[in-house]
PDB file of N, CA and C in Angstrom:
ATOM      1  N   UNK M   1       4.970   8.641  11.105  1.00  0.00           N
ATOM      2  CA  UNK M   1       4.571   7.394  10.494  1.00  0.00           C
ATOM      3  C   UNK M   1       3.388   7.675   9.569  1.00  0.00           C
ATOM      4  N   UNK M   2       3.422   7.312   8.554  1.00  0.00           N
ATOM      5  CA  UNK M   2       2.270   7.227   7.539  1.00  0.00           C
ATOM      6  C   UNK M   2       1.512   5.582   7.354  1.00  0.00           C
ATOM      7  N   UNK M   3       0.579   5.829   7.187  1.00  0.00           N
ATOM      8  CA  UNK M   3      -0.331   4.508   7.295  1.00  0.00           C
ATOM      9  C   UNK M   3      -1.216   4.971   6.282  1.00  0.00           C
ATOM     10  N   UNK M   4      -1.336   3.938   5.175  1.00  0.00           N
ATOM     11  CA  UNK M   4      -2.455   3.721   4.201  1.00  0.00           C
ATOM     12  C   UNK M   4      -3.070   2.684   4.308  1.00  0.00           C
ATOM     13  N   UNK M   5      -4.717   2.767   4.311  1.00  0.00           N
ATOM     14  CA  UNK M   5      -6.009   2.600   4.397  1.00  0.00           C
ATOM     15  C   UNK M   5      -6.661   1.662   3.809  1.00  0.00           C
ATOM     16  N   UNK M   6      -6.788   0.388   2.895  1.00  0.00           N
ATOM     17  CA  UNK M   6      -7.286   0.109   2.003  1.00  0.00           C
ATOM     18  C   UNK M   6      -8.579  -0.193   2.407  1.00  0.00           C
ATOM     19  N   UNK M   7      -9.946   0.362   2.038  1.00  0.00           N
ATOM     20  CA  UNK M   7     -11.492   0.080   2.597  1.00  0.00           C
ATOM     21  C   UNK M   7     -12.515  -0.508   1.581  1.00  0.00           C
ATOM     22  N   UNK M   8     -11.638  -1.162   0.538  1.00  0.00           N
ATOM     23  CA  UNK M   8     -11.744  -2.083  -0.620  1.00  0.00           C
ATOM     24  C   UNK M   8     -12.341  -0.680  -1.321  1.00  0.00           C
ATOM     25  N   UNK M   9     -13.083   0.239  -0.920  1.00  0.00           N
ATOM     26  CA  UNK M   9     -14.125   1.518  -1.410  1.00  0.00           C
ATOM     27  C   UNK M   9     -12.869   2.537  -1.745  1.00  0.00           C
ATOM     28  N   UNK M  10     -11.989   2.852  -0.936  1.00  0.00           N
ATOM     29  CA  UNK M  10     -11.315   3.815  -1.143  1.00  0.00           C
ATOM     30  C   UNK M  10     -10.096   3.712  -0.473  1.00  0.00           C
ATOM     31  N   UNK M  11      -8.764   4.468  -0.614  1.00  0.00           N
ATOM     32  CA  UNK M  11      -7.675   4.293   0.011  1.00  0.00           C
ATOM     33  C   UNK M  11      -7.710   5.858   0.484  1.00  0.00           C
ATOM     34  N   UNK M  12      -7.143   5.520   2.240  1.00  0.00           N
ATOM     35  CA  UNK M  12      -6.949   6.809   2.887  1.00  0.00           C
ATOM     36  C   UNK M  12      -5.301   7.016   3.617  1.00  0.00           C
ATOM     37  N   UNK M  13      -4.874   7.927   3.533  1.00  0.00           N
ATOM     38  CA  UNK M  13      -3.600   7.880   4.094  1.00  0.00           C
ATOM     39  C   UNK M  13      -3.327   8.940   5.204  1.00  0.00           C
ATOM     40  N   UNK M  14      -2.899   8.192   6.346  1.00  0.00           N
ATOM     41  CA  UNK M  14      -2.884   9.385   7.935  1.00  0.00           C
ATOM     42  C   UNK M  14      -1.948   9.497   7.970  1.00  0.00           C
ATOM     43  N   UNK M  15      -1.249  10.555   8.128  1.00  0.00           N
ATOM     44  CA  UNK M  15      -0.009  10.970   8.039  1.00  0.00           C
ATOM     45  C   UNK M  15       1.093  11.916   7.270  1.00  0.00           C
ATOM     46  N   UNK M  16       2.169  12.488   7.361  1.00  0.00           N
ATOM     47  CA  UNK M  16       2.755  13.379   6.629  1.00  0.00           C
ATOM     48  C   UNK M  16       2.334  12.701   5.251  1.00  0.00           C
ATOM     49  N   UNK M  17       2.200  13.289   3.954  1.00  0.00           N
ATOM     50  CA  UNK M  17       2.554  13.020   3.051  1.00  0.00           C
ATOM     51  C   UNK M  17       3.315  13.790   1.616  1.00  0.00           C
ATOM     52  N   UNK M  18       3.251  12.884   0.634  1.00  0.00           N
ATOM     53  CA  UNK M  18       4.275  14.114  -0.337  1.00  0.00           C
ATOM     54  C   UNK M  18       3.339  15.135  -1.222  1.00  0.00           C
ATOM     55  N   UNK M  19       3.847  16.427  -0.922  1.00  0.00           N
ATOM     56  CA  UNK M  19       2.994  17.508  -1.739  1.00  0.00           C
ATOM     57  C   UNK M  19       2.774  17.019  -2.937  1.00  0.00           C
ATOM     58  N   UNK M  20       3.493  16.582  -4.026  1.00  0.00           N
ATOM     59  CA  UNK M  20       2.681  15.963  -4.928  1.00  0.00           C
ATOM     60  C   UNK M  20       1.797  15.365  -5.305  1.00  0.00           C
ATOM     61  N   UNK M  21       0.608  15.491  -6.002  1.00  0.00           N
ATOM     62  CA  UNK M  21      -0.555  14.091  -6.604  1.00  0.00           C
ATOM     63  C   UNK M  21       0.030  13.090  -7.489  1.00  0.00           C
ATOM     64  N   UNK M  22       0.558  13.357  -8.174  1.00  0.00           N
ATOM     65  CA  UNK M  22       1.000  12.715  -9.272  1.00  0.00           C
ATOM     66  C   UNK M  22       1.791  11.015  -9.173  1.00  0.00           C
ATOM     67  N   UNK M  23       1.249  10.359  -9.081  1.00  0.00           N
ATOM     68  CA  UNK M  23       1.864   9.233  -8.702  1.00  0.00           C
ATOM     69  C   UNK M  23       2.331   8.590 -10.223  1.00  0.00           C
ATOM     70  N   UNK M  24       3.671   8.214 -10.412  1.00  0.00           N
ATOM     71  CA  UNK M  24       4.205   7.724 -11.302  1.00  0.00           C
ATOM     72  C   UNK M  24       3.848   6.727 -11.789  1.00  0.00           C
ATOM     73  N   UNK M  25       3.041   6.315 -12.664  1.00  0.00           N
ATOM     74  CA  UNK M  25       2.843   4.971 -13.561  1.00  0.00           C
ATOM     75  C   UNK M  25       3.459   3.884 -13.891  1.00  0.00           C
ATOM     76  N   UNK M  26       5.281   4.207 -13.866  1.00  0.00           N
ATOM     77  CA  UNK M  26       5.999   3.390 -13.835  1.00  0.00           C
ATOM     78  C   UNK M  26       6.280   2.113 -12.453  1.00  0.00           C
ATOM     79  N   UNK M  27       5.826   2.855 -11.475  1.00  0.00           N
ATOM     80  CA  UNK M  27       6.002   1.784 -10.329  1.00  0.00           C
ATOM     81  C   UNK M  27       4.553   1.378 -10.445  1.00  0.00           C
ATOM     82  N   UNK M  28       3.298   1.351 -11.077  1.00  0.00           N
ATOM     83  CA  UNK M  28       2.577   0.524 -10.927  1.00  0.00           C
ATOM     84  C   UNK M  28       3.121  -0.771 -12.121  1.00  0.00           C
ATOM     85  N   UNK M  29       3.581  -0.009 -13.399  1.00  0.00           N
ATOM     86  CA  UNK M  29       3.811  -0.977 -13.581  1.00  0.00           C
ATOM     87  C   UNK M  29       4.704  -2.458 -13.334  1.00  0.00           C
ATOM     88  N   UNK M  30       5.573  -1.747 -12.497  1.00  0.00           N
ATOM     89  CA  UNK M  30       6.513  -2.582 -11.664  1.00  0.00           C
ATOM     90  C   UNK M  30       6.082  -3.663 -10.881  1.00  0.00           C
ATOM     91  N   UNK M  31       4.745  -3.276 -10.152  1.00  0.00           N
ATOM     92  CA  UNK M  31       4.060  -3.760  -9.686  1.00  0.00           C
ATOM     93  C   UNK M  31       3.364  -5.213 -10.243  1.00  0.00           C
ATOM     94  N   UNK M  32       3.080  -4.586 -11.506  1.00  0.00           N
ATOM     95  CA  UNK M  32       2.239  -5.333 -12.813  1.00  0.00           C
ATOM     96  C   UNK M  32       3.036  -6.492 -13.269  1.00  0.00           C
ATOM     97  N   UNK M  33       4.706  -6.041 -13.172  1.00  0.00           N
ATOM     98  CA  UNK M  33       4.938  -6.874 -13.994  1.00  0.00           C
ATOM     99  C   UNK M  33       5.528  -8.523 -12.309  1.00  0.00           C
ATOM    100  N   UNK M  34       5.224  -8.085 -11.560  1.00  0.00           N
ATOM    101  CA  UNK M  34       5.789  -8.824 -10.124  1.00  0.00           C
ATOM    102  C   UNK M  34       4.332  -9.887 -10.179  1.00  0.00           C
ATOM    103  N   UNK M  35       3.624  -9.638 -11.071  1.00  0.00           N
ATOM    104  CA  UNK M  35       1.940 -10.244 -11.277  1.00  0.00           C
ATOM    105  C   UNK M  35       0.662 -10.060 -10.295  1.00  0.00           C
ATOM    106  N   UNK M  36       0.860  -8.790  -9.698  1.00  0.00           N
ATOM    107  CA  UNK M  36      -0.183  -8.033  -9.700  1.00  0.00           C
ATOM    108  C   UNK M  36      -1.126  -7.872 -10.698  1.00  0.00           C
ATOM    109  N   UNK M  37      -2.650  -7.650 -10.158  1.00  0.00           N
ATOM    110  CA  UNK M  37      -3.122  -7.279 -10.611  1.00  0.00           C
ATOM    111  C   UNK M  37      -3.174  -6.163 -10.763  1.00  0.00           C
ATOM    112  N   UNK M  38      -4.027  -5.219 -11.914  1.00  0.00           N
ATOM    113  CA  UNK M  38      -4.092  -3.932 -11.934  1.00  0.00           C
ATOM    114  C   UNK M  38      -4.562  -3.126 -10.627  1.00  0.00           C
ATOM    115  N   UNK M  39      -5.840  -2.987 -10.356  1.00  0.00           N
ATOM    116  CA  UNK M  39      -6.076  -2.440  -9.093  1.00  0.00           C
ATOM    117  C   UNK M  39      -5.343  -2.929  -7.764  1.00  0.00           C
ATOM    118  N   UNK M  40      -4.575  -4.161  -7.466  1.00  0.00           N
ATOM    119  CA  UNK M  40      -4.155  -4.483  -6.279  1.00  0.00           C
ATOM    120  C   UNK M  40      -1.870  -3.563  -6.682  1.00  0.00           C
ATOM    121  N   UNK M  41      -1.821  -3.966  -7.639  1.00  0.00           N
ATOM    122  CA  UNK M  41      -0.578  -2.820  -8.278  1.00  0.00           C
ATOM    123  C   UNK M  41      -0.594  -1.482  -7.780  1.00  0.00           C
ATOM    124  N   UNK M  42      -1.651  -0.911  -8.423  1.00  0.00           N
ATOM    125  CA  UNK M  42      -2.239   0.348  -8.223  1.00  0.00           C
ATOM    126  C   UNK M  42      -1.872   1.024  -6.654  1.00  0.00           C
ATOM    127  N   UNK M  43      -2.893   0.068  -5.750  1.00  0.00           N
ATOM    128  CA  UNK M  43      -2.493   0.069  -4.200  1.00  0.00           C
ATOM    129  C   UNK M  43      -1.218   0.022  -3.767  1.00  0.00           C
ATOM    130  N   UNK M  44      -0.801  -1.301  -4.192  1.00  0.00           N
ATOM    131  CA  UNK M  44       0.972  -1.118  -3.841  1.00  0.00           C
ATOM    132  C   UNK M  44       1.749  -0.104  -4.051  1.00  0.00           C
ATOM    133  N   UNK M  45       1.488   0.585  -5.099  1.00  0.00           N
ATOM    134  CA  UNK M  45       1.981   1.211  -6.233  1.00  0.00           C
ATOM    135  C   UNK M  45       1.995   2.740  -5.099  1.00  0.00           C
ATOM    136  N   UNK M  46       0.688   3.098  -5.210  1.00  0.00           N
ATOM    137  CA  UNK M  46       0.659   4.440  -4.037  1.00  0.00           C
ATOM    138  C   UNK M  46       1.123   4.045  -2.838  1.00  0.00           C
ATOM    139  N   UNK M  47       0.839   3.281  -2.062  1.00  0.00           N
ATOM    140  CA  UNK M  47       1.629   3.317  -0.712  1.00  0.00           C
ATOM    141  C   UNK M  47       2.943   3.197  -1.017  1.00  0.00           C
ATOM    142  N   UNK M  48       3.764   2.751  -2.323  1.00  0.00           N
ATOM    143  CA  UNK M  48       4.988   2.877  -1.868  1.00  0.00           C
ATOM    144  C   UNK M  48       5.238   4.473  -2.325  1.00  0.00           C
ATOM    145  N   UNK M  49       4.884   4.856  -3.214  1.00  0.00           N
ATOM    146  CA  UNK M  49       4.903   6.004  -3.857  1.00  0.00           C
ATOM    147  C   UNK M  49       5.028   7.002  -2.572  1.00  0.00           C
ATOM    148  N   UNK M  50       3.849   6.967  -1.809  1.00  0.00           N
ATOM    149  CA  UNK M  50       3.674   8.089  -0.661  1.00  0.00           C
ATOM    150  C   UNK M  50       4.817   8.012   0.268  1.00  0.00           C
ATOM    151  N   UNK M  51       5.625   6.427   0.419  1.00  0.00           N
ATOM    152  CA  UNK M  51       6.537   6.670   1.525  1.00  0.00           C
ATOM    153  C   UNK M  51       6.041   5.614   2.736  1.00  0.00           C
ATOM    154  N   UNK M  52       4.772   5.425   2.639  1.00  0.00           N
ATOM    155  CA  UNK M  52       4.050   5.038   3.819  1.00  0.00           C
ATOM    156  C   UNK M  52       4.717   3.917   4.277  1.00  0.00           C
ATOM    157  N   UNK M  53       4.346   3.886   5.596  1.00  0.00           N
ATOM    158  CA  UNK M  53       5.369   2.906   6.647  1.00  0.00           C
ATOM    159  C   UNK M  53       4.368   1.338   6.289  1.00  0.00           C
ATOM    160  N   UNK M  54       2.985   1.575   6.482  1.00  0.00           N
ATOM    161  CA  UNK M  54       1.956   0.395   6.493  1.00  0.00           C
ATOM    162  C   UNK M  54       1.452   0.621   5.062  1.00  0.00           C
ATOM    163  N   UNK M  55       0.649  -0.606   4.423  1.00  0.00           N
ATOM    164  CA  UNK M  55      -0.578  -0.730   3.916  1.00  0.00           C
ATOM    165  C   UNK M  55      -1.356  -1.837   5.225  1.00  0.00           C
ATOM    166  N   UNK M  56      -2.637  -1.103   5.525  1.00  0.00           N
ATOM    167  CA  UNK M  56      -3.612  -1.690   6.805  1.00  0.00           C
ATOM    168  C   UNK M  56      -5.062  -1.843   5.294  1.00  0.00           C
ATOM    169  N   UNK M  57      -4.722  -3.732   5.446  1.00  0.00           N
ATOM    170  CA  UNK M  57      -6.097  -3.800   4.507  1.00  0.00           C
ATOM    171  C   UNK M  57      -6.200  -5.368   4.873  1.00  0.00           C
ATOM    172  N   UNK M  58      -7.534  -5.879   4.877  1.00  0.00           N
ATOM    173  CA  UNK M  58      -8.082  -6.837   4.907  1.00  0.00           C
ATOM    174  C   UNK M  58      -8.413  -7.866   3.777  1.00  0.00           C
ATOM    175  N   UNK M  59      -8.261  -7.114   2.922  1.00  0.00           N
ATOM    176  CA  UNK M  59      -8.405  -8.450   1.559  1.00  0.00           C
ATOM    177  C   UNK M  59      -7.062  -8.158   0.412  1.00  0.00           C
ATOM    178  N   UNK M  60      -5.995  -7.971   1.018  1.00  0.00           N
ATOM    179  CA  UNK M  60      -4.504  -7.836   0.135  1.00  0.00           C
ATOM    180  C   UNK M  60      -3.673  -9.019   0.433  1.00  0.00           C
ATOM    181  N   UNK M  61      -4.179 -10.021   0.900  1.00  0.00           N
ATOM    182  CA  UNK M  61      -3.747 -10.585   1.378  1.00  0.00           C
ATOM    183  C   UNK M  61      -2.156 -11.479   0.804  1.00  0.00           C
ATOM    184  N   UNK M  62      -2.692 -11.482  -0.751  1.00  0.00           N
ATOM    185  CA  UNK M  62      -1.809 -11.720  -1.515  1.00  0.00           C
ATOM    186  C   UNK M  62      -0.029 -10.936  -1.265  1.00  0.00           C
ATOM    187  N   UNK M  63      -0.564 -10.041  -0.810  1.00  0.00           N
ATOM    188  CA  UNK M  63       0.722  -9.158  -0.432  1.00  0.00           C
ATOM    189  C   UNK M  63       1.928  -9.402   0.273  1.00  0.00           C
ATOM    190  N   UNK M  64       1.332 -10.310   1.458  1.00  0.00           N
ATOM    191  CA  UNK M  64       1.539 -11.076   2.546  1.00  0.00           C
ATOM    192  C   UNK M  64       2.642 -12.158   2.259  1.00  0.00           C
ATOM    193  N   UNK M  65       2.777 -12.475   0.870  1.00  0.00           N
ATOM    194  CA  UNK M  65       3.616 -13.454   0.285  1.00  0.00           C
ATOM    195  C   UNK M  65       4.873 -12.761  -0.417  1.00  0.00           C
ATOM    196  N   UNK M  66       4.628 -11.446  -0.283  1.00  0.00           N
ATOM    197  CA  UNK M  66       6.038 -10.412  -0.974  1.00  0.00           C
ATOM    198  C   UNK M  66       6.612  -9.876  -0.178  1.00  0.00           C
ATOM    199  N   UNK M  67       7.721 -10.848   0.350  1.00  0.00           N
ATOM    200  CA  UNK M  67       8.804  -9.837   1.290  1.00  0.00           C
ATOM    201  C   UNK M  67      10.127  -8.772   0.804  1.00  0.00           C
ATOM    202  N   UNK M  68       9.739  -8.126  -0.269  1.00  0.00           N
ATOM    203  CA  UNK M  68      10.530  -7.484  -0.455  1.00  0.00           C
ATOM    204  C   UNK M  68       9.961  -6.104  -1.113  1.00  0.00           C
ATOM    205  N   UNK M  69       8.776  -5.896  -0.454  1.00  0.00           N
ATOM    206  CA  UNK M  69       7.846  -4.636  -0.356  1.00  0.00           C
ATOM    207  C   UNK M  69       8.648  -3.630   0.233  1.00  0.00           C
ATOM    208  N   UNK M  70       8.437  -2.453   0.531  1.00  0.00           N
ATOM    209  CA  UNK M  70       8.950  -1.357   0.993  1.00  0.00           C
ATOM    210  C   UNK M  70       8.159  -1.013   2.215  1.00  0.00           C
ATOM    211  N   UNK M  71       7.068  -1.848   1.948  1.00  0.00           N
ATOM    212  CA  UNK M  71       6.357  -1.359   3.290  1.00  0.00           C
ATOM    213  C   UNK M  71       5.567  -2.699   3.902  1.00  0.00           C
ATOM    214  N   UNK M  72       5.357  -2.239   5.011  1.00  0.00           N
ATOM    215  CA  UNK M  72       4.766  -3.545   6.021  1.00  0.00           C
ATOM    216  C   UNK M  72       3.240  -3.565   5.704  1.00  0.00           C
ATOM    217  N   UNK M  73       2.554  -4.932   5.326  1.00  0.00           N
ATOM    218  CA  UNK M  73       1.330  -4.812   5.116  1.00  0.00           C
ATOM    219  C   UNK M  73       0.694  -5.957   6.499  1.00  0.00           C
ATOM    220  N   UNK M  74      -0.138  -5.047   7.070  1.00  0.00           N
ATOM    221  CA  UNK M  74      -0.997  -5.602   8.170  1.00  0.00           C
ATOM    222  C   UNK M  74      -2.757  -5.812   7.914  1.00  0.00           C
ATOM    223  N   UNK M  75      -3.130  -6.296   8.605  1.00  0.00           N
ATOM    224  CA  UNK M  75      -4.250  -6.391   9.112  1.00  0.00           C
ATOM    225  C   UNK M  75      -4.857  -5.441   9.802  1.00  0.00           C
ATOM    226  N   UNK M  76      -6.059  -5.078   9.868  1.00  0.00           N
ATOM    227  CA  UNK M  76      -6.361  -4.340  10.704  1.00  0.00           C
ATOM    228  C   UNK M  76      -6.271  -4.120  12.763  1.00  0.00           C
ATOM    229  N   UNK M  77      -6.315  -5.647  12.441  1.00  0.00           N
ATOM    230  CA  UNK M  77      -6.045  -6.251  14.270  1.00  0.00           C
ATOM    231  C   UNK M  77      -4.960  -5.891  14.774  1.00  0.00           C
ATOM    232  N   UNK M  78      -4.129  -6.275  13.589  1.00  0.00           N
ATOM    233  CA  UNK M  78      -2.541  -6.064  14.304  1.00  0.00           C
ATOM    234  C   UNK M  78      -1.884  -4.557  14.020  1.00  0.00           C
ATOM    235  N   UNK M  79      -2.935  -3.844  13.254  1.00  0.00           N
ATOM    236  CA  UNK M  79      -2.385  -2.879  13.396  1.00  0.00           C
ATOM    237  C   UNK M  79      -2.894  -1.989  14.504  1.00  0.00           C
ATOM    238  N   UNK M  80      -3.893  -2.065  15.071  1.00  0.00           N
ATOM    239  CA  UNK M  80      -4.730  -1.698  16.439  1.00  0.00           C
ATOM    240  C   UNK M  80      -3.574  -2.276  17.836  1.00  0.00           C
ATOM    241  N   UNK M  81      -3.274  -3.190  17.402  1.00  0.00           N
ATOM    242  CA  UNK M  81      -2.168  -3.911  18.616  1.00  0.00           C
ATOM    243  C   UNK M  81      -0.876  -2.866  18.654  1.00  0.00           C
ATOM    244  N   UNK M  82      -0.282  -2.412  17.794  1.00  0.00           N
ATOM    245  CA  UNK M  82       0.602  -1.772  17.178  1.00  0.00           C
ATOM    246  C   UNK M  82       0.397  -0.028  17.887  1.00  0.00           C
ATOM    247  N   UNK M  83      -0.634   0.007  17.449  1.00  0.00           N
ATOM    248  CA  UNK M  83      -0.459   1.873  18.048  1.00  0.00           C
ATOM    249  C   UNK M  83      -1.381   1.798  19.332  1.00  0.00           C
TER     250      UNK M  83
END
């Protein structure tokens, strides 16, 4: 399971991830055009990129309203309940 981090400061990701850095620009803009903002895109954008099972963040909340993400976005509480 991979889990990404959002700490409004920085994004951290625990778990296998893909040898590549390079995260494709095109799925942020995908992101962008779903009306994201740039930096909250960005986020989406890498956790789906990496694969990751979670985004665990406290002020994405907006996210919360897109069910057709690739990945499950929690809270920090419920993700503590969880593992």
């Amino acid at each position: 399971m991979l889990i990404i981090i959002d700490s409004n400061e920085y994004i951290f990701a625990f778990g296998p991830s893909k040898e590549s850095n390079a995260l494709h620009l095109e799925i942020v803009f995908q992101y962008e055009a779903k009306g994201l903002k740039p930096a909250d895109a960005f986020i989406a954008a890498y956790t789906e990129w990496a694969g990751a099972d979670c985004l665990v963040t406290e002020n994405r909340h907006f996210l919360f309203r897109h069910a057709d993400l690739p990945f499950k976005v929690l809270t920090a509480e419920k993700c503590l309940k969880l593992i």
